[in-house]
Coordinates of C-alpha atoms (C1' of nucleotides) in Angstrom, one line a residue:
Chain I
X1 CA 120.6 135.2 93.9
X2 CA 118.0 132.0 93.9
X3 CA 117.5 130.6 96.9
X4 CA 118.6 127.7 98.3
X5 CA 117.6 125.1 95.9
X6 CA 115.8 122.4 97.9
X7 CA 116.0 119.5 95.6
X8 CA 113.1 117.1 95.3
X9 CA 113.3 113.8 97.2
X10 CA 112.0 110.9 95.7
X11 CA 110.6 108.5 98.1
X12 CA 112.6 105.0 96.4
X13 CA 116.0 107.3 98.1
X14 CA 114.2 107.8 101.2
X15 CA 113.7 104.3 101.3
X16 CA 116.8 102.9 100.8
X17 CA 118.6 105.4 103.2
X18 CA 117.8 103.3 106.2
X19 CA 119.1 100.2 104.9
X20 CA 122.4 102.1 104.2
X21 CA 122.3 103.1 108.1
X22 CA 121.9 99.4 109.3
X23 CA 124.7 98.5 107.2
X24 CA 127.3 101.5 108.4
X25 CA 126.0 101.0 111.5
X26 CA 127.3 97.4 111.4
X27 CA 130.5 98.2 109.8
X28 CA 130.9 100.9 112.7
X29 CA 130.8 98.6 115.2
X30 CA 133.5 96.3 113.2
X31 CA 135.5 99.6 113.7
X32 CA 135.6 100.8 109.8
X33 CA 136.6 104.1 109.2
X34 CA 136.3 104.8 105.8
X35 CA 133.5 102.6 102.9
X36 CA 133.0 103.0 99.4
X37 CA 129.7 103.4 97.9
X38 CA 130.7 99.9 96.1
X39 CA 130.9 98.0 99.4
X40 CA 127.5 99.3 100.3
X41 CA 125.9 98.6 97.1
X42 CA 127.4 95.0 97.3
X43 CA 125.7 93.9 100.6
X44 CA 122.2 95.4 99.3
X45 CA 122.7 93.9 95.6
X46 CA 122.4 97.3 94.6
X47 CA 124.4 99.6 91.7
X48 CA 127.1 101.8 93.1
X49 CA 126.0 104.9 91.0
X50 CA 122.8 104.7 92.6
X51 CA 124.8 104.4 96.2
X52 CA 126.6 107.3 95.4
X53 CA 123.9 109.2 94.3
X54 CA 121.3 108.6 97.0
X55 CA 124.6 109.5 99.5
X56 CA 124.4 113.1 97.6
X57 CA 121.1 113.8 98.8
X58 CA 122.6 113.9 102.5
X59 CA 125.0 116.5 101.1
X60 CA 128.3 114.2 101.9
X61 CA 130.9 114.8 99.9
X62 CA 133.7 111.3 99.4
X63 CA 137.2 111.2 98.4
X64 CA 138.1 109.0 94.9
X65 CA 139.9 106.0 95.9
X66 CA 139.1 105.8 99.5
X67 CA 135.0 106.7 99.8
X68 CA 132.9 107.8 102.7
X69 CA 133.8 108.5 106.2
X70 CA 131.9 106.2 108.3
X71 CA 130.6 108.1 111.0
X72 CA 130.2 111.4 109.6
X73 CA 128.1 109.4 107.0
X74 CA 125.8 108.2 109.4
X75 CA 125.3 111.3 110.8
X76 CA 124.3 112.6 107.9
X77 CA 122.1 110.5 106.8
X78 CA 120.6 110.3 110.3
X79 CA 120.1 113.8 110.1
X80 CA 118.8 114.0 106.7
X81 CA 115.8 111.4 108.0
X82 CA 115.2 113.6 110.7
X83 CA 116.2 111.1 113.4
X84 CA 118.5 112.9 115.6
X85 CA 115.7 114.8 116.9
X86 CA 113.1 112.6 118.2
X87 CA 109.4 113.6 117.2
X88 CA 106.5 112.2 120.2
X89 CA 103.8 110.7 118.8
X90 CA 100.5 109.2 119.8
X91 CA 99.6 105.5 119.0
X92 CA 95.8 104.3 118.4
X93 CA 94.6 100.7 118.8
X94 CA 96.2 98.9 122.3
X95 CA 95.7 95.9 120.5
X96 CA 97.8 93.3 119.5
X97 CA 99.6 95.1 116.1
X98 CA 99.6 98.5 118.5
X99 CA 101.3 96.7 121.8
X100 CA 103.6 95.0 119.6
X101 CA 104.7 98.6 118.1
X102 CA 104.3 100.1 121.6
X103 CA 107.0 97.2 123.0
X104 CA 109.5 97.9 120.0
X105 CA 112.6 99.5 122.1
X106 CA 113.9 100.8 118.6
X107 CA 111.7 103.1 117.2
X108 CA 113.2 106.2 119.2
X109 CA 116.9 105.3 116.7
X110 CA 114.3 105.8 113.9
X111 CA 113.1 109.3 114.8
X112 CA 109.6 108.8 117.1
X113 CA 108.9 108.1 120.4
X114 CA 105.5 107.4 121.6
X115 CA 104.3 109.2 124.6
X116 CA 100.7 108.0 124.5
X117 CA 98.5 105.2 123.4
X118 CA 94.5 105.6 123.1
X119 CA 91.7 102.6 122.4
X120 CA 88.5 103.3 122.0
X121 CA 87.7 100.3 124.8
X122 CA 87.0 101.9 128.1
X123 CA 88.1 99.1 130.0
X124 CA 91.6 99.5 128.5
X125 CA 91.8 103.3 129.8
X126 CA 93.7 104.0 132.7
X127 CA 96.5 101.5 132.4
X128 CA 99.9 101.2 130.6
X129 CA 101.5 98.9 128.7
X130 CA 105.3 98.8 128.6
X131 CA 105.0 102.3 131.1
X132 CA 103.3 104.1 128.1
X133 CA 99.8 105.6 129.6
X134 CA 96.2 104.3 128.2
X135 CA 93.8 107.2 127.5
X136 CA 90.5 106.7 125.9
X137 CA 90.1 107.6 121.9
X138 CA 87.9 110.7 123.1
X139 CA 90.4 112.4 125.0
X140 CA 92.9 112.1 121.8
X141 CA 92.4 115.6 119.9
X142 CA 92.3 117.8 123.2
X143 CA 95.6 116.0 124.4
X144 CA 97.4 116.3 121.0
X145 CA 96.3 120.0 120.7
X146 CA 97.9 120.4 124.3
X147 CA 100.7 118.2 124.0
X148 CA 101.8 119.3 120.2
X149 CA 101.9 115.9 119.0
X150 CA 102.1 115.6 115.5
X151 CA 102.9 111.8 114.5
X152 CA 99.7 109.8 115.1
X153 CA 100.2 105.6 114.4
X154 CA 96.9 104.1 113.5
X155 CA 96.7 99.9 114.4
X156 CA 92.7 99.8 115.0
X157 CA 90.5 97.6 112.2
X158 CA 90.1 98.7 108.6
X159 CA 86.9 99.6 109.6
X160 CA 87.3 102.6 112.5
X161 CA 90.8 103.9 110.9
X162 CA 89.4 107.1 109.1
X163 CA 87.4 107.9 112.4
X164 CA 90.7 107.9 113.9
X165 CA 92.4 109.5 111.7
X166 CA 89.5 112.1 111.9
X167 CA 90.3 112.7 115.4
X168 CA 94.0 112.9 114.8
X169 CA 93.7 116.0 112.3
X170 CA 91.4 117.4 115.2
X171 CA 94.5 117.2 117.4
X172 CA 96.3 119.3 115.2
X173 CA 98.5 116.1 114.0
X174 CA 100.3 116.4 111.0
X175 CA 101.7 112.8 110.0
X176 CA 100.0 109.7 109.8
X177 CA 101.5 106.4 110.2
X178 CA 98.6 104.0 108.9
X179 CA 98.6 100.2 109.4
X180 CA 94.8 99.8 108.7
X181 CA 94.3 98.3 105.3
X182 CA 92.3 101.1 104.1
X183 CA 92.8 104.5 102.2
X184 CA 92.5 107.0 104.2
X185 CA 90.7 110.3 103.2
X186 CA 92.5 113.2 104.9
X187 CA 93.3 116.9 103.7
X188 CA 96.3 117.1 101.3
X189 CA 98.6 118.3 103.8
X190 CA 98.2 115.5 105.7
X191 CA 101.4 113.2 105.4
X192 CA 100.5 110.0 105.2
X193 CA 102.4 106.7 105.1
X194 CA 100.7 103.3 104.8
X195 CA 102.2 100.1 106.4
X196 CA 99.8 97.7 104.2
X197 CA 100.9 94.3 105.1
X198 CA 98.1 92.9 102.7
X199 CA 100.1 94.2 99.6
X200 CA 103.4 93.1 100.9
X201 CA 101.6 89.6 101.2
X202 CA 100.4 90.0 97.5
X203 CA 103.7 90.2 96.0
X204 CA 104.8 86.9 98.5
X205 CA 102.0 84.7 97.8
X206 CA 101.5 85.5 93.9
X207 CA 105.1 84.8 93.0
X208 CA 105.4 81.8 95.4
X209 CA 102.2 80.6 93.5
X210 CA 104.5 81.5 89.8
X211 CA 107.2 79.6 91.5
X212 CA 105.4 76.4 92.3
X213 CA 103.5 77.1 89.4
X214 CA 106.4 76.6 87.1
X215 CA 107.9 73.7 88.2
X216 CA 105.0 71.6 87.4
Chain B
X1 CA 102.3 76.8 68.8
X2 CA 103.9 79.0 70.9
X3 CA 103.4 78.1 74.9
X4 CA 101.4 80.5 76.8
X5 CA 103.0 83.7 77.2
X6 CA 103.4 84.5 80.8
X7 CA 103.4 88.0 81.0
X8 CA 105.9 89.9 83.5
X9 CA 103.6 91.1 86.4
X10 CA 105.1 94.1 87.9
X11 CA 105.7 94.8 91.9
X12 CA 103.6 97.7 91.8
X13 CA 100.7 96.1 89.8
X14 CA 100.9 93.2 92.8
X15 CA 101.0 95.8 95.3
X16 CA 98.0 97.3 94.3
X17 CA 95.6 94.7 93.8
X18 CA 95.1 93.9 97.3
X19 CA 93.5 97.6 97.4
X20 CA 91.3 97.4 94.6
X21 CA 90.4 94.3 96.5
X22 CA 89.9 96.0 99.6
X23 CA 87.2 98.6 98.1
X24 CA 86.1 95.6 96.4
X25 CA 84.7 93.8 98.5
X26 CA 83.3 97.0 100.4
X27 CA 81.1 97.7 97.8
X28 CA 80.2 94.4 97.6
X29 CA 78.8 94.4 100.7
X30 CA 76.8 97.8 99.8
X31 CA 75.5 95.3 97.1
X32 CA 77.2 97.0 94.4
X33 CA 77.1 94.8 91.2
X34 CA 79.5 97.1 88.9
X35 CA 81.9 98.8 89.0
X36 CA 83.9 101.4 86.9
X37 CA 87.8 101.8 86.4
X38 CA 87.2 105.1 87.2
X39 CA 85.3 104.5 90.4
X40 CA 88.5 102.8 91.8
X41 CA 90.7 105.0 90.8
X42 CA 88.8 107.6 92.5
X43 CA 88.2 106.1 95.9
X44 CA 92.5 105.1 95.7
X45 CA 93.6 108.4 93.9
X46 CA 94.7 107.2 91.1
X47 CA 94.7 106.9 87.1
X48 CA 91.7 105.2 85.7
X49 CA 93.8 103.3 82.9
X50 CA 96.0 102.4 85.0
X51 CA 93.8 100.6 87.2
X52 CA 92.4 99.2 83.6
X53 CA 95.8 97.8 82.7
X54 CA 96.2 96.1 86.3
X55 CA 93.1 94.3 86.0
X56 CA 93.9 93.2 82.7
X57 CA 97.1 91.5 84.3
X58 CA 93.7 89.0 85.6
X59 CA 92.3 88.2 82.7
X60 CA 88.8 89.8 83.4
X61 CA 87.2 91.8 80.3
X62 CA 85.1 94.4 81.5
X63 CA 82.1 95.7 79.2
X64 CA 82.2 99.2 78.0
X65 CA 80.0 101.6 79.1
X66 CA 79.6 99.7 82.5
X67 CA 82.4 98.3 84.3
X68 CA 83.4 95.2 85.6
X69 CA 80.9 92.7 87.2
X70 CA 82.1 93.3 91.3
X71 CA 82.1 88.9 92.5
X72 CA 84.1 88.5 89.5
X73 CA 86.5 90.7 89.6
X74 CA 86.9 90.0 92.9
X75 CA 87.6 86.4 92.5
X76 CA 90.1 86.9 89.2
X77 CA 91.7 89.1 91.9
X78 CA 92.3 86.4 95.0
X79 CA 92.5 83.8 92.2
X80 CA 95.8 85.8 90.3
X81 CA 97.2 86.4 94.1
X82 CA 96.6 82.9 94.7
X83 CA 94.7 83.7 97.9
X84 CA 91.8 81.3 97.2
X85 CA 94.4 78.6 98.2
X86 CA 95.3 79.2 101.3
X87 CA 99.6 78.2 102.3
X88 CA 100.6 77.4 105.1
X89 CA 102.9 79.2 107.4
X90 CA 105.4 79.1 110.2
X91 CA 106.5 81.9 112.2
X92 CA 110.1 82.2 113.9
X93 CA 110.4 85.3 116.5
X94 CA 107.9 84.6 119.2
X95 CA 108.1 88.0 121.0
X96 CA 105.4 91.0 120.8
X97 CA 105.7 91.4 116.9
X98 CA 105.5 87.8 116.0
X99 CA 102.4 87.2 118.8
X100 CA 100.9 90.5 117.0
X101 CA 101.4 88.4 114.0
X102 CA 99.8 85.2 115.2
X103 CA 96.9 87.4 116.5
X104 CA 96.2 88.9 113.9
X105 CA 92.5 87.1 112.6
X106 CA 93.0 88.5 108.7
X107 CA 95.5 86.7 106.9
X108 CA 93.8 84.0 106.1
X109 CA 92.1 86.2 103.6
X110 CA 95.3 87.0 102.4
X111 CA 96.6 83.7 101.4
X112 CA 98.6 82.6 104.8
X113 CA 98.0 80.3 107.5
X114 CA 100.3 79.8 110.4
X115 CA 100.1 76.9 112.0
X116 CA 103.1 76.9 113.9
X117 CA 105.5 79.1 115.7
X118 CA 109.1 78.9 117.0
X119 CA 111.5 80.5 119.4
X120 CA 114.8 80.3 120.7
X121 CA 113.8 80.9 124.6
X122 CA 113.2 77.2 125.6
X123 CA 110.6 78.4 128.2
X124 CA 108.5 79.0 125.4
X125 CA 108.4 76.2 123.9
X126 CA 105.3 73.7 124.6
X127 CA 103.2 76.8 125.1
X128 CA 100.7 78.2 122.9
X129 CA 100.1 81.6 121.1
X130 CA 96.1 82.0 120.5
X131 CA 96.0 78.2 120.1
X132 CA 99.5 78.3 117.7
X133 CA 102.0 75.7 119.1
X134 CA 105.2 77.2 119.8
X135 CA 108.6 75.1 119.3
X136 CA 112.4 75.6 120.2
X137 CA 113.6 76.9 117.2
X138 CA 115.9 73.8 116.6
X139 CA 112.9 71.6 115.5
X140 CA 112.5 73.9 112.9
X141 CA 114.0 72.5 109.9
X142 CA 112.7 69.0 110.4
X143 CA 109.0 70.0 111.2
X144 CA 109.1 72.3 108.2
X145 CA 110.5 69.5 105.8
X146 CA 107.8 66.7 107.3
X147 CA 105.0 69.4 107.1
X148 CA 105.9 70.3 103.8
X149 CA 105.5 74.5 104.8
X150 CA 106.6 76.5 102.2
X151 CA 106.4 80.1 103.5
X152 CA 108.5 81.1 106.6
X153 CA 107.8 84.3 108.9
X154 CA 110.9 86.3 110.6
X155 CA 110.0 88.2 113.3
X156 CA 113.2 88.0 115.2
X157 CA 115.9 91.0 115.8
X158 CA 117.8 92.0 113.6
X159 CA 121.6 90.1 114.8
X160 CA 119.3 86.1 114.4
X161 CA 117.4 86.5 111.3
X162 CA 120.0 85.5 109.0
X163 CA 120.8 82.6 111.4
X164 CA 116.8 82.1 110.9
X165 CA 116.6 82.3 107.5
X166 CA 119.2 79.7 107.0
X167 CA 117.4 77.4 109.1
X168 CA 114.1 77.7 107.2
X169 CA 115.8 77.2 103.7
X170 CA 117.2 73.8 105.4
X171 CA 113.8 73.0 106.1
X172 CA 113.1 73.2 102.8
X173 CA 110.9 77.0 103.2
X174 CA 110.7 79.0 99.4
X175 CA 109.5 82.0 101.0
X176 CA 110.1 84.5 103.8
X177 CA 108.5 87.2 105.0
X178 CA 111.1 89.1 106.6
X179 CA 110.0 91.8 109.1
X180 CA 113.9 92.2 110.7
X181 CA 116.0 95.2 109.2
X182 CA 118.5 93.6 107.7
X183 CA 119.4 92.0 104.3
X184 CA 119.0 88.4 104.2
X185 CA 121.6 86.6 102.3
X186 CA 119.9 83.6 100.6
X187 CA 120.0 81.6 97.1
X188 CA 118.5 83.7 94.4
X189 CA 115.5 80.8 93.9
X190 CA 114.3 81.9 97.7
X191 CA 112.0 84.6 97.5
X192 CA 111.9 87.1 100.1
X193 CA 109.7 90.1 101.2
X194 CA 110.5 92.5 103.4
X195 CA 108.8 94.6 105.8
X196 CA 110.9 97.4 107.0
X197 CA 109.4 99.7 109.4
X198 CA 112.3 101.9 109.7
X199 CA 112.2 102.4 106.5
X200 CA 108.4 102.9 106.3
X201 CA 109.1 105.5 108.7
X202 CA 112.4 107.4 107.0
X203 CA 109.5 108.9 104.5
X204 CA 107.3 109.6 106.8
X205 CA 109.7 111.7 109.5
X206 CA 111.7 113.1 106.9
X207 CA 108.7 114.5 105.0
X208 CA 107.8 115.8 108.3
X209 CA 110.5 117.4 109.0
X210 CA 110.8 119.2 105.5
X211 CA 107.1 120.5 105.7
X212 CA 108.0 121.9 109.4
X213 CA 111.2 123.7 108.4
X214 CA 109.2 125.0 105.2
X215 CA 106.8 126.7 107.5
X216 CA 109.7 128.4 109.2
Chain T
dT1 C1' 70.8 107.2 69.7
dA2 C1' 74.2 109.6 72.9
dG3 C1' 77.5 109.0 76.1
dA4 C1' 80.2 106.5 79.3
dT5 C1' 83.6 103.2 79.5
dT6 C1' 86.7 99.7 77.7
dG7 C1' 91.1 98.1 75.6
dT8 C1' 95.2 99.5 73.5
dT9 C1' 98.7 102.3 71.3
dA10 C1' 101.7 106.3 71.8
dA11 C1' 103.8 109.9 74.7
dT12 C1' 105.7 111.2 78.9
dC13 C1' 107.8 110.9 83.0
dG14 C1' 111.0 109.5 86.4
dA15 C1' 114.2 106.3 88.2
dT16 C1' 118.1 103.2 87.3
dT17 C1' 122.3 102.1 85.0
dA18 C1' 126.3 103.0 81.9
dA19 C1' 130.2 105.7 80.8
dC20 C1' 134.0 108.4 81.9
dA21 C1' 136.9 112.4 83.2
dA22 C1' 138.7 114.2 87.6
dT23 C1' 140.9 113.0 91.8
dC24 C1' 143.5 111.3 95.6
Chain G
dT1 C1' 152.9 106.5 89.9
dA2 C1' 148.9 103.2 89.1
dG3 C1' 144.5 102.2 90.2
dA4 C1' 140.3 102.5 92.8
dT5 C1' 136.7 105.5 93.6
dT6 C1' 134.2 109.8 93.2
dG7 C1' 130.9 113.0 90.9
dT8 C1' 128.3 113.8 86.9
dT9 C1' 126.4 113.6 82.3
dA10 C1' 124.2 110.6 79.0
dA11 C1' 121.6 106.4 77.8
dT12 C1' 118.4 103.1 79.0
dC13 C1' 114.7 101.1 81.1
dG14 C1' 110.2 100.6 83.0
dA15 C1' 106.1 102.5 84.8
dT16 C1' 102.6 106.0 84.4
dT17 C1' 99.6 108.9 81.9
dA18 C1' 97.4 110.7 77.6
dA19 C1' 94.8 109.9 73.5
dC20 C1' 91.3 107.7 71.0
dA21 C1' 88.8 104.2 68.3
dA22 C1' 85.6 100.5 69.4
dT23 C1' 81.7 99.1 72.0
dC24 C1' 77.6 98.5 74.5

DNA sequence: TAGATTGTTAATCGATTAACAATC
DNA sequence: TAGATTGTTAATCGATTAACAATC
């Protein structure tokens, strides 16, 4: 007998599962019981096969003619994230990108909640913002180690990121969620997940450009 | 004759450009005059040719045995992005992600400029954000139509950006950048790019959580 | 020259979309 | 029942990677 056959997930699915939540979330609250993988498909622009099929992944199984059960459809999908047990994690960079992230009430419905901030100022040690403690950068990988910490949220400059990230695999931490426009060289085990507003900007600006562009 | 072809540039080509860019202008700074498609896929992991076939997408001709000449390349780069002309900007959602935005010194380098922004708190209004005026959200459509601002910033919660949104395409806005999780529900000519965290973060905690429970 | 690198065509890979029998 | 929807296989599409002659 094989064993359980854990099927590759690719990342466009993981994507998109999120966007699925907002929506069921919504429809929820309208008091929907029941949606079809054509009404969710619909309010993405999206193609109901590839509803459907994403919705396999989380192991939920429909009925033909009526779809998905709302809430046990959340929870699944919930659950295949990994968001219904909330991972601590440690942010560094108390600047303005990192006490934005640090004020956001709704990352904890997304999976994380961040028990710590570091900056590498010393001025900034010591205080909180939004209740969440200050420590300096140095005091990072001993704290991580002691605290088993494995999300670390990088929002310094481009410049100091893989120093950071340095420290954070010191600490013992396992995922990185990077917003510094930079590659970041780190062991292969390292999970890392860039947030690189530069290249979302790209796509904006060169197509508005087309756009314009074309009209003439 | 036919017209100029206008080649399809796709998403993923656009989204990596900023990062050749990025390593770019690095070794520009080390004084670097050439560079090699290899060396770029190297310091980005990835496939030489393909980093050949994006930069042909700029029209720059490399020389065998040598590269590409680094100011150049650099400049076909900002020039296909349409960062060397800088657009103007307004940003709606003056809380701690939108003054994060407006703090942030960078994206003028990346094509934007904000030179406004605009809330629906009235006590914010007449203030400033790091010398950005702030407006009541009502004087929205009128400022952006006299101004002429064609790209339009969300960084509201989720339940006002569509309310948002339909307020910038009054005002006559092409293109948002939409950091709220939701789908906005706009003509097809408006383009829009979104920035979704939670989604950014799905991959990252469920990949997490798979590489945890595989140690187990 | 010898050898590294380009530009480009062909092959592969993976994700999306189409088609359709099974089901309630 | 009739008809909408599921689950799944097959076809298509598009992006990535491999191969290689041309070039400096």
């Amino acid at each position: 007998m094989a064993a359980k056959e854990i099927k590759h997930v690719p990342e466009p699915v993981l994507r998109r599962l999120p966007r699925y939540l907002q929506i069921l979330t919504r429809l929820k609250e309208e008091g929907l019981k029941e949606v079809s993988s054509t009404r969710i498909a619909n309010e993405l622009h999206l193609d109901s096969t590839q509803v459907r099929k994403d919705i396999e992944f989380t192991g939920i199984i429909g009925k033909p003619k009526t779809g998905f059960l709302v809430p046990q459809l959340i929870h699944a999908i919930e659950s295949f994230l990994n968001w219904d047990n909330v991972t601590d994690a440690f942010l560094v960079g108390a600047g303005s990108l990192g006490t934005a992230i640090l004020g956001y009430p709704g990352f904890n419905n997304y999976g994380i909640n961040i028990i710590a901030a570091f900056d590498s100022n010393p001025e900034k040690a010591g205080g909180t913002i939004r209740n969440i403690p200050i420590f300096h950068i140095d005091k990072l990988p001993d704290l991580s180690n002691r605290m088993h910490v494995h999300i670390g949220i990088i929002t310094v400059p481009a410049a100091s990121a893989n120093e950071v990230a340095a420290k954070m695999i010191d600490g013992g931490i396992k995922a990185i969620w990077n917003f510094a426009p930079v590659q970041l060289r780190v062991p292969k085990e390292i999970i890392v997940e860039n947030v690189l507003l530069h290249a979302s900007l790209s796509v904006l600006t060169r197509k508005l450009g087309q756009q314009i562009k074309d009209q003439k």
